[in-house]
């Protein structure tokens, strides 16, 4: 695994960890912010909504910009907003900072996938994408539990840790990644963005894939968002014990997915 592959793996691992980081913290934050369990789920959804909404814009817009600069500014925003999550004094400020973290992440991940074919030799593209995808998979299996163990000391700790790691990765982007300017025509940007999605949804197969992925991620967020609350309320698990349970759950899920792919 070369430096660029490891950098992309680490970025996806960090963003994947942050996506569901707040899930095992919900029982504690519910008490701290004096909110109900059903309302607490919006702290997970705020990140997802920010990411999903701005990913539609970030991808096409970045086609006209230097992808390295987009990733660096996205990582700076991600680090600041995640750090502020650790300082959030109430529910609404946490919602705002989680939304901003999701928006920042939306400007990072499309650049990762788009940069791989440019930076990697053709014979290594699939392998590099596999390593990068593994970062997302491992984040659910071990990244979120690590966050739970940090939260056992203080609920602020996981956010501060991710913010610090984001700064390190931002420095890595600055010194490891070469400049990635695009040669796309910058005229009629708005029309070009619209045309991208018009062409996309005119392809029946791609539309089916998008709908299927939407259904999958809806179930994914619905299941993972309240796992911490369920394990805490029904089994009286401490936050660190929730993290251990999520390691076991991640192993089961990824074993099933592996079998489904290979069979």
Tab-separated table of N, CA and C in Angstrom, residues 22-190:
chain	number	residue	atom	x	y	z
A	22	UNK	N	-21.771	9.224	16.687
A	22	UNK	CA	-22.684	9.735	17.709
A	22	UNK	C	-23.690	8.679	18.168
A	23	UNK	N	-23.808	7.577	17.409
A	23	UNK	CA	-24.789	6.541	17.743
A	23	UNK	C	-24.607	5.972	19.152
A	24	UNK	N	-23.413	5.493	19.530
A	24	UNK	CA	-23.261	4.983	20.903
A	24	UNK	C	-23.305	6.073	21.964
A	25	UNK	N	-23.220	7.348	21.541
A	25	UNK	CA	-23.263	8.459	22.501
A	25	UNK	C	-24.684	8.930	22.789
A	26	UNK	N	-25.653	8.445	22.014
A	26	UNK	CA	-27.024	8.953	22.146
A	26	UNK	C	-27.590	8.827	23.558
A	27	UNK	N	-27.416	7.676	24.245
A	27	UNK	CA	-27.968	7.599	25.615
A	27	UNK	C	-27.429	8.696	26.532
A	28	UNK	N	-26.110	8.955	26.437
A	28	UNK	CA	-25.515	9.992	27.287
A	28	UNK	C	-25.977	11.379	26.862
A	29	UNK	N	-26.000	11.646	25.552
A	29	UNK	CA	-26.403	12.969	25.076
A	29	UNK	C	-27.892	13.227	25.318
A	30	UNK	N	-28.685	12.173	25.304
A	30	UNK	CA	-30.108	12.325	25.597
A	30	UNK	C	-30.310	12.896	26.998
A	31	UNK	N	-29.516	12.427	27.946
A	31	UNK	CA	-29.608	12.923	29.320
A	31	UNK	C	-29.000	14.320	29.452
A	32	UNK	N	-27.862	14.512	28.792
A	32	UNK	CA	-27.171	15.808	28.908
A	32	UNK	C	-28.008	16.930	28.313
A	33	UNK	N	-28.629	16.661	27.155
A	33	UNK	CA	-29.400	17.690	26.461
A	33	UNK	C	-30.879	17.689	26.841
A	34	UNK	N	-31.279	16.763	27.707
A	34	UNK	CA	-32.676	16.685	28.190
A	34	UNK	C	-33.659	16.575	27.015
A	35	UNK	N	-33.406	15.598	26.152
A	35	UNK	CA	-34.280	15.354	25.007
A	35	UNK	C	-34.745	13.898	25.036
A	36	UNK	N	-35.761	13.589	24.240
A	36	UNK	CA	-36.270	12.222	24.178
A	36	UNK	C	-35.418	11.396	23.220
A	37	UNK	N	-35.550	10.072	23.319
A	37	UNK	CA	-34.741	9.177	22.491
A	37	UNK	C	-35.040	9.360	21.006
A	38	UNK	N	-36.334	9.561	20.669
A	38	UNK	CA	-36.672	9.708	19.255
A	38	UNK	C	-36.097	10.998	18.670
A	39	UNK	N	-36.066	12.063	19.454
A	39	UNK	CA	-35.497	13.336	18.985
A	39	UNK	C	-33.980	13.221	18.849
A	40	UNK	N	-33.345	12.443	19.706
A	40	UNK	CA	-31.884	12.328	19.681
A	40	UNK	C	-31.376	11.771	18.348
A	41	UNK	N	-32.196	10.982	17.670
A	41	UNK	CA	-31.792	10.421	16.385
A	41	UNK	C	-31.490	11.466	15.337
A	42	UNK	N	-32.027	12.667	15.504
A	42	UNK	CA	-31.761	13.737	14.545
A	42	UNK	C	-30.309	14.173	14.551
A	43	UNK	N	-29.588	13.877	15.623
A	43	UNK	CA	-28.164	14.217	15.648
A	43	UNK	C	-27.377	13.348	14.673
A	44	UNK	N	-27.866	12.135	14.425
A	44	UNK	CA	-27.283	11.283	13.392
A	44	UNK	C	-27.763	11.736	12.019
A	45	UNK	N	-29.052	12.033	11.927
A	45	UNK	CA	-29.647	12.404	10.638
A	45	UNK	C	-29.110	13.731	10.120
A	46	UNK	N	-28.766	14.648	11.018
A	46	UNK	CA	-28.254	15.959	10.585
A	46	UNK	C	-26.994	15.791	9.748
A	47	UNK	N	-26.107	14.916	10.180
A	47	UNK	CA	-24.882	14.640	9.426
A	47	UNK	C	-25.227	14.041	8.065
A	48	UNK	N	-26.128	13.058	8.070
A	48	UNK	CA	-26.499	12.370	6.829
A	48	UNK	C	-27.167	13.320	5.846
A	49	UNK	N	-28.038	14.186	6.343
A	49	UNK	CA	-28.732	15.132	5.464
A	49	UNK	C	-27.763	16.144	4.857
A	50	UNK	N	-26.828	16.636	5.668
A	50	UNK	CA	-25.830	17.562	5.157
A	50	UNK	C	-24.970	16.916	4.091
A	51	UNK	N	-24.581	15.682	4.339
A	51	UNK	CA	-23.742	14.962	3.379
A	51	UNK	C	-24.502	14.688	2.088
A	52	UNK	N	-25.706	14.117	2.209
A	52	UNK	CA	-26.471	13.717	1.024
A	52	UNK	C	-26.847	14.910	0.158
A	53	UNK	N	-27.238	16.010	0.788
A	53	UNK	CA	-27.674	17.194	0.039
A	53	UNK	C	-26.521	17.826	-0.720
A	54	UNK	N	-25.396	18.013	-0.041
A	54	UNK	CA	-24.286	18.727	-0.669
A	54	UNK	C	-23.423	17.831	-1.545
A	55	UNK	N	-23.526	16.509	-1.377
A	55	UNK	CA	-22.793	15.615	-2.280
A	55	UNK	C	-23.299	15.764	-3.706
A	56	UNK	N	-24.590	16.078	-3.850
A	56	UNK	CA	-25.162	16.283	-5.182
A	56	UNK	C	-24.553	17.502	-5.872
A	57	UNK	N	-24.137	18.474	-5.063
A	57	UNK	CA	-23.569	19.702	-5.607
A	57	UNK	C	-22.047	19.619	-5.681
A	58	UNK	N	-21.441	19.042	-4.646
A	58	UNK	CA	-19.983	19.038	-4.531
A	58	UNK	C	-19.315	18.286	-5.662
A	59	UNK	N	-19.880	17.156	-6.055
A	59	UNK	CA	-19.274	16.355	-7.113
A	59	UNK	C	-19.128	17.110	-8.423
A	60	UNK	N	-20.227	17.582	-9.006
A	60	UNK	CA	-20.118	18.308	-10.282
A	60	UNK	C	-19.314	19.606	-10.189
A	61	UNK	N	-19.479	20.356	-9.084
A	61	UNK	CA	-18.749	21.623	-8.962
A	61	UNK	C	-17.242	21.386	-8.926
A	62	UNK	N	-16.818	20.351	-8.216
A	62	UNK	CA	-15.384	20.088	-8.080
A	62	UNK	C	-14.752	19.642	-9.391
A	63	UNK	N	-15.582	19.274	-10.384
A	63	UNK	CA	-15.036	18.926	-11.702
A	63	UNK	C	-14.362	20.118	-12.363
A	64	UNK	N	-14.646	21.336	-11.866
A	64	UNK	CA	-14.071	22.545	-12.443
A	64	UNK	C	-12.958	23.138	-11.580
A	65	UNK	N	-12.614	22.427	-10.495
A	65	UNK	CA	-11.643	22.961	-9.546
A	65	UNK	C	-10.490	21.976	-9.351
A	66	UNK	N	-9.475	22.427	-8.653
A	66	UNK	CA	-8.362	21.554	-8.274
A	66	UNK	C	-8.857	20.640	-7.144
A	67	UNK	N	-8.891	19.344	-7.404
A	67	UNK	CA	-9.450	18.408	-6.421
A	67	UNK	C	-8.645	18.397	-5.116
A	68	UNK	N	-7.350	18.622	-5.217
A	68	UNK	CA	-6.532	18.664	-4.006
A	68	UNK	C	-6.978	19.804	-3.103
A	69	UNK	N	-7.206	20.977	-3.681
A	69	UNK	CA	-7.641	22.125	-2.882
A	69	UNK	C	-9.022	21.885	-2.275
A	70	UNK	N	-9.920	21.254	-3.049
A	70	UNK	CA	-11.258	20.959	-2.539
A	70	UNK	C	-11.165	20.029	-1.332
A	71	UNK	N	-10.317	19.001	-1.431
A	71	UNK	CA	-10.156	18.062	-0.320
A	71	UNK	C	-9.560	18.750	0.906
A	72	UNK	N	-8.578	19.607	0.687
A	72	UNK	CA	-7.930	20.284	1.816
A	72	UNK	C	-8.920	21.202	2.536
A	73	UNK	N	-9.659	22.022	1.773
A	73	UNK	CA	-10.635	22.916	2.406
A	73	UNK	C	-11.771	22.110	3.054
A	74	UNK	N	-12.158	21.003	2.414
A	74	UNK	CA	-13.176	20.147	3.009
A	74	UNK	C	-12.700	19.551	4.321
A	75	UNK	N	-11.425	19.136	4.361
A	75	UNK	CA	-10.875	18.549	5.581
A	75	UNK	C	-10.751	19.591	6.693
A	76	UNK	N	-10.414	20.826	6.324
A	76	UNK	CA	-10.354	21.892	7.325
A	76	UNK	C	-11.738	22.120	7.929
A	77	UNK	N	-12.761	22.206	7.073
A	77	UNK	CA	-14.129	22.373	7.566
A	77	UNK	C	-14.572	21.201	8.415
A	78	UNK	N	-14.181	19.994	7.996
A	78	UNK	CA	-14.532	18.778	8.735
A	78	UNK	C	-13.895	18.785	10.127
A	79	UNK	N	-12.623	19.178	10.197
A	79	UNK	CA	-11.920	19.216	11.479
A	79	UNK	C	-12.543	20.244	12.420
A	80	UNK	N	-12.831	21.427	11.904
A	80	UNK	CA	-13.384	22.493	12.747
A	80	UNK	C	-14.782	22.123	13.239
A	81	UNK	N	-15.646	21.666	12.334
A	81	UNK	CA	-17.031	21.352	12.725
A	81	UNK	C	-17.082	20.168	13.689
A	82	UNK	N	-16.214	19.167	13.493
A	82	UNK	CA	-16.192	18.023	14.409
A	82	UNK	C	-15.662	18.434	15.776
A	83	UNK	N	-14.650	19.297	15.792
A	83	UNK	CA	-14.141	19.801	17.064
A	83	UNK	C	-15.235	20.562	17.814
A	84	UNK	N	-16.007	21.355	17.080
A	84	UNK	CA	-17.089	22.124	17.706
A	84	UNK	C	-18.188	21.214	18.237
A	85	UNK	N	-18.364	20.041	17.611
A	85	UNK	CA	-19.338	19.071	18.142
A	85	UNK	C	-18.977	18.690	19.579
A	86	UNK	N	-17.674	18.576	19.834
A	86	UNK	CA	-17.231	18.233	21.183
A	86	UNK	C	-17.444	19.344	22.192
A	87	UNK	N	-17.762	20.545	21.708
A	87	UNK	CA	-18.012	21.686	22.599
A	87	UNK	C	-19.492	22.069	22.640
A	88	UNK	N	-20.321	21.375	21.858
A	88	UNK	CA	-21.731	21.765	21.714
A	88	UNK	C	-22.437	21.801	23.072
A	89	UNK	N	-22.960	22.967	23.477
A	89	UNK	CA	-23.582	23.081	24.797
A	89	UNK	C	-25.033	22.593	24.848
A	90	UNK	N	-25.671	22.465	23.675
A	90	UNK	CA	-27.071	22.042	23.674
A	90	UNK	C	-27.385	21.287	22.381
A	91	UNK	N	-28.610	20.789	22.320
A	91	UNK	CA	-29.035	19.950	21.196
A	91	UNK	C	-28.944	20.682	19.866
A	92	UNK	N	-29.387	21.923	19.809
A	92	UNK	CA	-29.458	22.631	18.543
A	92	UNK	C	-28.083	22.991	18.001
A	93	UNK	N	-27.146	23.321	18.871
A	93	UNK	CA	-25.787	23.581	18.389
A	93	UNK	C	-25.132	22.283	17.912
A	94	UNK	N	-25.412	21.180	18.595
A	94	UNK	CA	-24.905	19.891	18.122
A	94	UNK	C	-25.472	19.566	16.745
A	95	UNK	N	-26.755	19.821	16.548
A	95	UNK	CA	-27.383	19.598	15.241
A	95	UNK	C	-26.677	20.419	14.166
A	96	UNK	N	-26.409	21.682	14.461
A	96	UNK	CA	-25.763	22.564	13.502
A	96	UNK	C	-24.364	22.068	13.147
A	97	UNK	N	-23.582	21.708	14.158
A	97	UNK	CA	-22.207	21.283	13.909
A	97	UNK	C	-22.153	19.928	13.203
A	98	UNK	N	-23.108	19.043	13.507
A	98	UNK	CA	-23.160	17.757	12.798
A	98	UNK	C	-23.536	17.985	11.335
A	99	UNK	N	-24.440	18.920	11.094
A	99	UNK	CA	-24.814	19.262	9.722
A	99	UNK	C	-23.598	19.781	8.951
A	100	UNK	N	-22.838	20.666	9.576
A	100	UNK	CA	-21.642	21.228	8.934
A	100	UNK	C	-20.577	20.159	8.702
A	101	UNK	N	-20.466	19.207	9.625
A	101	UNK	CA	-19.508	18.107	9.442
A	101	UNK	C	-19.897	17.262	8.235
A	102	UNK	N	-21.200	16.991	8.087
A	102	UNK	CA	-21.671	16.229	6.939
A	102	UNK	C	-21.441	16.955	5.625
A	103	UNK	N	-21.678	18.265	5.630
A	103	UNK	CA	-21.451	19.071	4.423
A	103	UNK	C	-19.965	19.047	4.052
A	104	UNK	N	-19.098	19.183	5.042
A	104	UNK	CA	-17.652	19.158	4.781
A	104	UNK	C	-17.224	17.811	4.214
A	105	UNK	N	-17.750	16.733	4.789
A	105	UNK	CA	-17.411	15.388	4.301
A	105	UNK	C	-17.858	15.194	2.855
A	106	UNK	N	-18.966	15.843	2.481
A	106	UNK	CA	-19.489	15.719	1.117
A	106	UNK	C	-18.546	16.321	0.084
A	107	UNK	N	-17.681	17.220	0.504
A	107	UNK	CA	-16.715	17.814	-0.418
A	107	UNK	C	-15.401	17.031	-0.464
A	108	UNK	N	-15.272	16.039	0.415
A	108	UNK	CA	-14.032	15.256	0.466
A	108	UNK	C	-14.150	13.947	-0.306
A	109	UNK	N	-15.140	13.140	0.030
A	109	UNK	CA	-15.203	11.779	-0.512
A	109	UNK	C	-15.343	11.709	-2.035
A	110	UNK	N	-16.129	12.582	-2.693
A	110	UNK	CA	-16.165	12.491	-4.158
A	110	UNK	C	-14.798	12.709	-4.798
A	111	UNK	N	-13.973	13.556	-4.163
A	111	UNK	CA	-12.644	13.819	-4.707
A	111	UNK	C	-11.737	12.594	-4.566
A	112	UNK	N	-11.934	11.846	-3.501
A	112	UNK	CA	-11.135	10.635	-3.303
A	112	UNK	C	-11.373	9.658	-4.449
A	113	UNK	N	-12.666	9.375	-4.711
A	113	UNK	CA	-12.989	8.400	-5.766
A	113	UNK	C	-12.570	8.920	-7.141
A	114	UNK	N	-12.746	10.216	-7.374
A	114	UNK	CA	-12.401	10.779	-8.685
A	114	UNK	C	-10.894	10.875	-8.894
A	115	UNK	N	-10.124	10.966	-7.803
A	115	UNK	CA	-8.674	11.131	-7.917
A	115	UNK	C	-7.945	9.808	-8.157
A	116	UNK	N	-8.535	8.710	-7.727
A	116	UNK	CA	-7.852	7.415	-7.844
A	116	UNK	C	-7.487	7.076	-9.291
A	117	UNK	N	-8.412	7.183	-10.262
A	117	UNK	CA	-8.031	6.848	-11.650
A	117	UNK	C	-6.973	7.778	-12.227
A	118	UNK	N	-6.855	8.989	-11.660
A	118	UNK	CA	-5.875	9.955	-12.154
A	118	UNK	C	-4.488	9.673	-11.586
A	119	UNK	N	-4.426	9.272	-10.330
A	119	UNK	CA	-3.157	9.130	-9.627
A	119	UNK	C	-2.571	7.727	-9.670
A	120	UNK	N	-3.406	6.744	-9.951
A	120	UNK	CA	-2.976	5.349	-9.857
A	120	UNK	C	-2.860	4.735	-11.253
A	121	UNK	N	-1.888	3.871	-11.419
A	121	UNK	CA	-1.730	3.164	-12.690
A	121	UNK	C	-2.977	2.340	-12.990
A	122	UNK	N	-3.369	2.226	-14.266
A	122	UNK	CA	-4.603	1.511	-14.618
A	122	UNK	C	-4.722	0.122	-14.000
A	123	UNK	N	-3.627	-0.606	-13.936
A	123	UNK	CA	-3.685	-1.977	-13.407
A	123	UNK	C	-3.944	-2.005	-11.892
A	124	UNK	N	-3.730	-0.862	-11.212
A	124	UNK	CA	-3.897	-0.817	-9.751
A	124	UNK	C	-5.150	-0.064	-9.303
A	125	UNK	N	-5.956	0.398	-10.254
A	125	UNK	CA	-7.122	1.210	-9.898
A	125	UNK	C	-8.108	0.426	-9.046
A	126	UNK	N	-8.471	-0.771	-9.489
A	126	UNK	CA	-9.456	-1.578	-8.757
A	126	UNK	C	-8.936	-1.934	-7.371
A	127	UNK	N	-7.649	-2.300	-7.291
A	127	UNK	CA	-7.064	-2.655	-5.992
A	127	UNK	C	-7.070	-1.458	-5.044
A	128	UNK	N	-6.735	-0.286	-5.562
A	128	UNK	CA	-6.722	0.921	-4.731
A	128	UNK	C	-8.124	1.267	-4.252
A	129	UNK	N	-9.105	1.145	-5.137
A	129	UNK	CA	-10.496	1.386	-4.730
A	129	UNK	C	-10.933	0.374	-3.670
A	130	UNK	N	-10.426	-0.848	-3.779
A	130	UNK	CA	-10.737	-1.852	-2.767
A	130	UNK	C	-10.181	-1.484	-1.411
A	131	UNK	N	-8.925	-1.013	-1.382
A	131	UNK	CA	-8.327	-0.569	-0.124
A	131	UNK	C	-9.112	0.610	0.460
A	132	UNK	N	-9.498	1.530	-0.405
A	132	UNK	CA	-10.230	2.709	0.055
A	132	UNK	C	-11.591	2.318	0.618
A	133	UNK	N	-12.279	1.417	-0.062
A	133	UNK	CA	-13.567	0.929	0.433
A	133	UNK	C	-13.402	0.202	1.761
A	134	UNK	N	-12.279	-0.499	1.913
A	134	UNK	CA	-12.012	-1.193	3.170
A	134	UNK	C	-11.936	-0.234	4.344
A	135	UNK	N	-11.490	0.992	4.065
A	135	UNK	CA	-11.461	1.993	5.127
A	135	UNK	C	-12.849	2.270	5.676
A	136	UNK	N	-13.839	2.347	4.773
A	136	UNK	CA	-15.222	2.542	5.214
A	136	UNK	C	-15.724	1.348	6.002
A	137	UNK	N	-15.426	0.144	5.507
A	137	UNK	CA	-15.905	-1.070	6.169
A	137	UNK	C	-15.314	-1.207	7.570
A	138	UNK	N	-14.014	-0.984	7.675
A	138	UNK	CA	-13.355	-1.106	8.977
A	138	UNK	C	-13.822	-0.045	9.960
A	139	UNK	N	-14.252	1.098	9.442
A	139	UNK	CA	-14.705	2.162	10.345
A	139	UNK	C	-15.923	1.719	11.140
A	140	UNK	N	-16.813	0.966	10.501
A	140	UNK	CA	-17.992	0.480	11.221
A	140	UNK	C	-17.627	-0.633	12.185
A	141	UNK	N	-16.605	-1.411	11.832
A	141	UNK	CA	-16.254	-2.556	12.661
A	141	UNK	C	-15.397	-2.174	13.855
A	142	UNK	N	-14.419	-1.265	13.657
A	142	UNK	CA	-13.533	-0.923	14.771
A	142	UNK	C	-13.471	0.571	15.061
A	143	UNK	N	-13.783	1.411	14.056
A	143	UNK	CA	-13.701	2.856	14.267
A	143	UNK	C	-14.713	3.355	15.279
A	144	UNK	N	-15.966	2.945	15.112
A	144	UNK	CA	-17.020	3.382	16.030
A	144	UNK	C	-16.799	2.840	17.442
A	145	UNK	N	-16.415	1.548	17.603
A	145	UNK	CA	-16.096	1.079	18.955
A	145	UNK	C	-14.957	1.836	19.617
A	146	UNK	N	-13.935	2.207	18.830
A	146	UNK	CA	-12.847	3.007	19.400
A	146	UNK	C	-13.389	4.330	19.929
A	147	UNK	N	-14.314	4.919	19.171
A	147	UNK	CA	-14.973	6.137	19.631
A	147	UNK	C	-15.724	5.917	20.934
A	148	UNK	N	-16.344	4.737	21.065
A	148	UNK	CA	-17.069	4.412	22.302
A	148	UNK	C	-16.125	4.313	23.493
A	149	UNK	N	-14.961	3.700	23.276
A	149	UNK	CA	-13.994	3.590	24.369
A	149	UNK	C	-13.489	4.967	24.800
A	150	UNK	N	-13.276	5.851	23.825
A	150	UNK	CA	-12.869	7.220	24.165
A	150	UNK	C	-13.976	7.945	24.920
A	151	UNK	N	-15.227	7.693	24.501
A	151	UNK	CA	-16.367	8.345	25.146
A	151	UNK	C	-16.569	7.869	26.576
A	152	UNK	N	-16.023	6.685	26.904
A	152	UNK	CA	-16.115	6.198	28.283
A	152	UNK	C	-15.376	7.134	29.233
A	153	UNK	N	-14.358	7.830	28.714
A	153	UNK	CA	-13.649	8.827	29.524
A	153	UNK	C	-14.432	10.132	29.554
A	154	UNK	N	-14.899	10.561	28.365
A	154	UNK	CA	-15.683	11.787	28.249
A	154	UNK	C	-16.361	11.781	26.894
A	155	UNK	N	-17.607	12.247	26.823
A	155	UNK	CA	-18.300	12.243	25.537
A	155	UNK	C	-17.656	13.229	24.550
A	156	UNK	N	-16.866	14.168	25.071
A	156	UNK	CA	-16.171	15.123	24.214
A	156	UNK	C	-15.001	14.479	23.469
A	157	UNK	N	-14.377	13.463	24.082
A	157	UNK	CA	-13.110	12.918	23.592
A	157	UNK	C	-13.151	12.411	22.153
A	158	UNK	N	-14.176	11.641	21.730
A	158	UNK	CA	-14.158	11.130	20.344
A	158	UNK	C	-14.143	12.244	19.299
A	159	UNK	N	-14.880	13.308	19.543
A	159	UNK	CA	-14.921	14.413	18.590
A	159	UNK	C	-13.560	15.114	18.499
A	160	UNK	N	-12.929	15.325	19.650
A	160	UNK	CA	-11.619	15.966	19.652
A	160	UNK	C	-10.584	15.081	18.960
A	161	UNK	N	-10.675	13.762	19.172
A	161	UNK	CA	-9.725	12.833	18.559
A	161	UNK	C	-9.855	12.837	17.040
A	162	UNK	N	-11.091	12.819	16.544
A	162	UNK	CA	-11.316	12.833	15.094
A	162	UNK	C	-10.868	14.164	14.501
A	163	UNK	N	-11.112	15.254	15.208
A	163	UNK	CA	-10.662	16.567	14.724
A	163	UNK	C	-9.141	16.610	14.594
A	164	UNK	N	-8.431	16.060	15.582
A	164	UNK	CA	-6.963	16.033	15.525
A	164	UNK	C	-6.475	15.166	14.371
A	165	UNK	N	-7.108	14.007	14.187
A	165	UNK	CA	-6.737	13.116	13.073
A	165	UNK	C	-7.019	13.795	11.733
A	166	UNK	N	-8.081	14.587	11.680
A	166	UNK	CA	-8.410	15.308	10.443
A	166	UNK	C	-7.319	16.311	10.082
A	167	UNK	N	-6.783	16.981	11.089
A	167	UNK	CA	-5.696	17.940	10.846
A	167	UNK	C	-4.466	17.211	10.308
A	168	UNK	N	-4.161	16.050	10.877
A	168	UNK	CA	-3.012	15.262	10.419
A	168	UNK	C	-3.198	14.842	8.959
A	169	UNK	N	-4.408	14.379	8.624
A	169	UNK	CA	-4.686	13.956	7.249
A	169	UNK	C	-4.675	15.153	6.294
A	170	UNK	N	-5.119	16.301	6.775
A	170	UNK	CA	-5.072	17.505	5.948
A	170	UNK	C	-3.626	17.848	5.596
A	171	UNK	N	-2.725	17.702	6.566
A	171	UNK	CA	-1.300	17.934	6.315
A	171	UNK	C	-0.767	16.901	5.323
A	172	UNK	N	-1.245	15.647	5.468
A	172	UNK	CA	-0.857	14.609	4.528
A	172	UNK	C	-1.296	14.935	3.112
A	173	UNK	N	-2.523	15.439	2.963
A	173	UNK	CA	-3.006	15.855	1.644
A	173	UNK	C	-2.129	16.966	1.067
A	174	UNK	N	-1.724	17.869	1.937
A	174	UNK	CA	-0.943	19.029	1.504
A	174	UNK	C	0.417	18.617	0.939
A	175	UNK	N	1.058	17.621	1.567
A	175	UNK	CA	2.429	17.273	1.186
A	175	UNK	C	2.536	16.014	0.317
A	176	UNK	N	1.564	15.122	0.395
A	176	UNK	CA	1.660	13.860	-0.355
A	176	UNK	C	0.952	13.937	-1.694
A	177	UNK	N	-0.223	14.567	-1.695
A	177	UNK	CA	-1.038	14.579	-2.905
A	177	UNK	C	-0.549	15.641	-3.880
A	178	UNK	N	-0.369	15.292	-5.156
A	178	UNK	CA	-0.002	16.309	-6.149
A	178	UNK	C	-1.206	17.170	-6.499
A	179	UNK	N	-0.952	18.285	-7.153
A	179	UNK	CA	-2.043	19.143	-7.607
A	179	UNK	C	-2.893	18.389	-8.625
A	180	UNK	N	-4.215	18.561	-8.533
A	180	UNK	CA	-5.129	17.834	-9.415
A	180	UNK	C	-6.088	18.795	-10.116
A	181	UNK	N	-5.541	19.705	-10.927
A	181	UNK	CA	-6.423	20.628	-11.657
A	181	UNK	C	-7.181	19.890	-12.745
A	182	UNK	N	-8.339	20.416	-13.110
A	182	UNK	CA	-9.139	19.810	-14.167
A	182	UNK	C	-9.069	20.679	-15.414
A	183	UNK	N	-9.306	20.060	-16.537
A	183	UNK	CA	-9.270	20.790	-17.804
A	183	UNK	C	-10.662	21.020	-18.358
A	184	UNK	N	-11.676	20.820	-17.489
A	184	UNK	CA	-13.057	20.964	-17.940
A	184	UNK	C	-13.362	22.407	-18.310
A	185	UNK	N	-14.251	22.588	-19.242
A	185	UNK	CA	-14.693	23.930	-19.639
A	185	UNK	C	-15.478	24.548	-18.503
A	186	UNK	N	-15.103	25.739	-18.074
A	186	UNK	CA	-15.753	26.359	-16.922
A	186	UNK	C	-16.963	27.187	-17.295
A	187	UNK	N	-17.333	27.255	-18.547
A	187	UNK	CA	-18.504	28.033	-18.941
A	187	UNK	C	-19.762	27.227	-18.751
A	188	UNK	N	-20.844	27.942	-18.479
A	188	UNK	CA	-22.148	27.303	-18.303
A	188	UNK	C	-22.104	26.205	-17.245
A	189	UNK	N	-21.545	26.525	-16.090
A	189	UNK	CA	-21.408	25.523	-15.040
A	189	UNK	C	-22.757	24.990	-14.585
A	190	UNK	N	-23.695	25.889	-14.384
A	190	UNK	CA	-24.998	25.452	-13.882
A	190	UNK	C	-25.651	24.476	-14.850
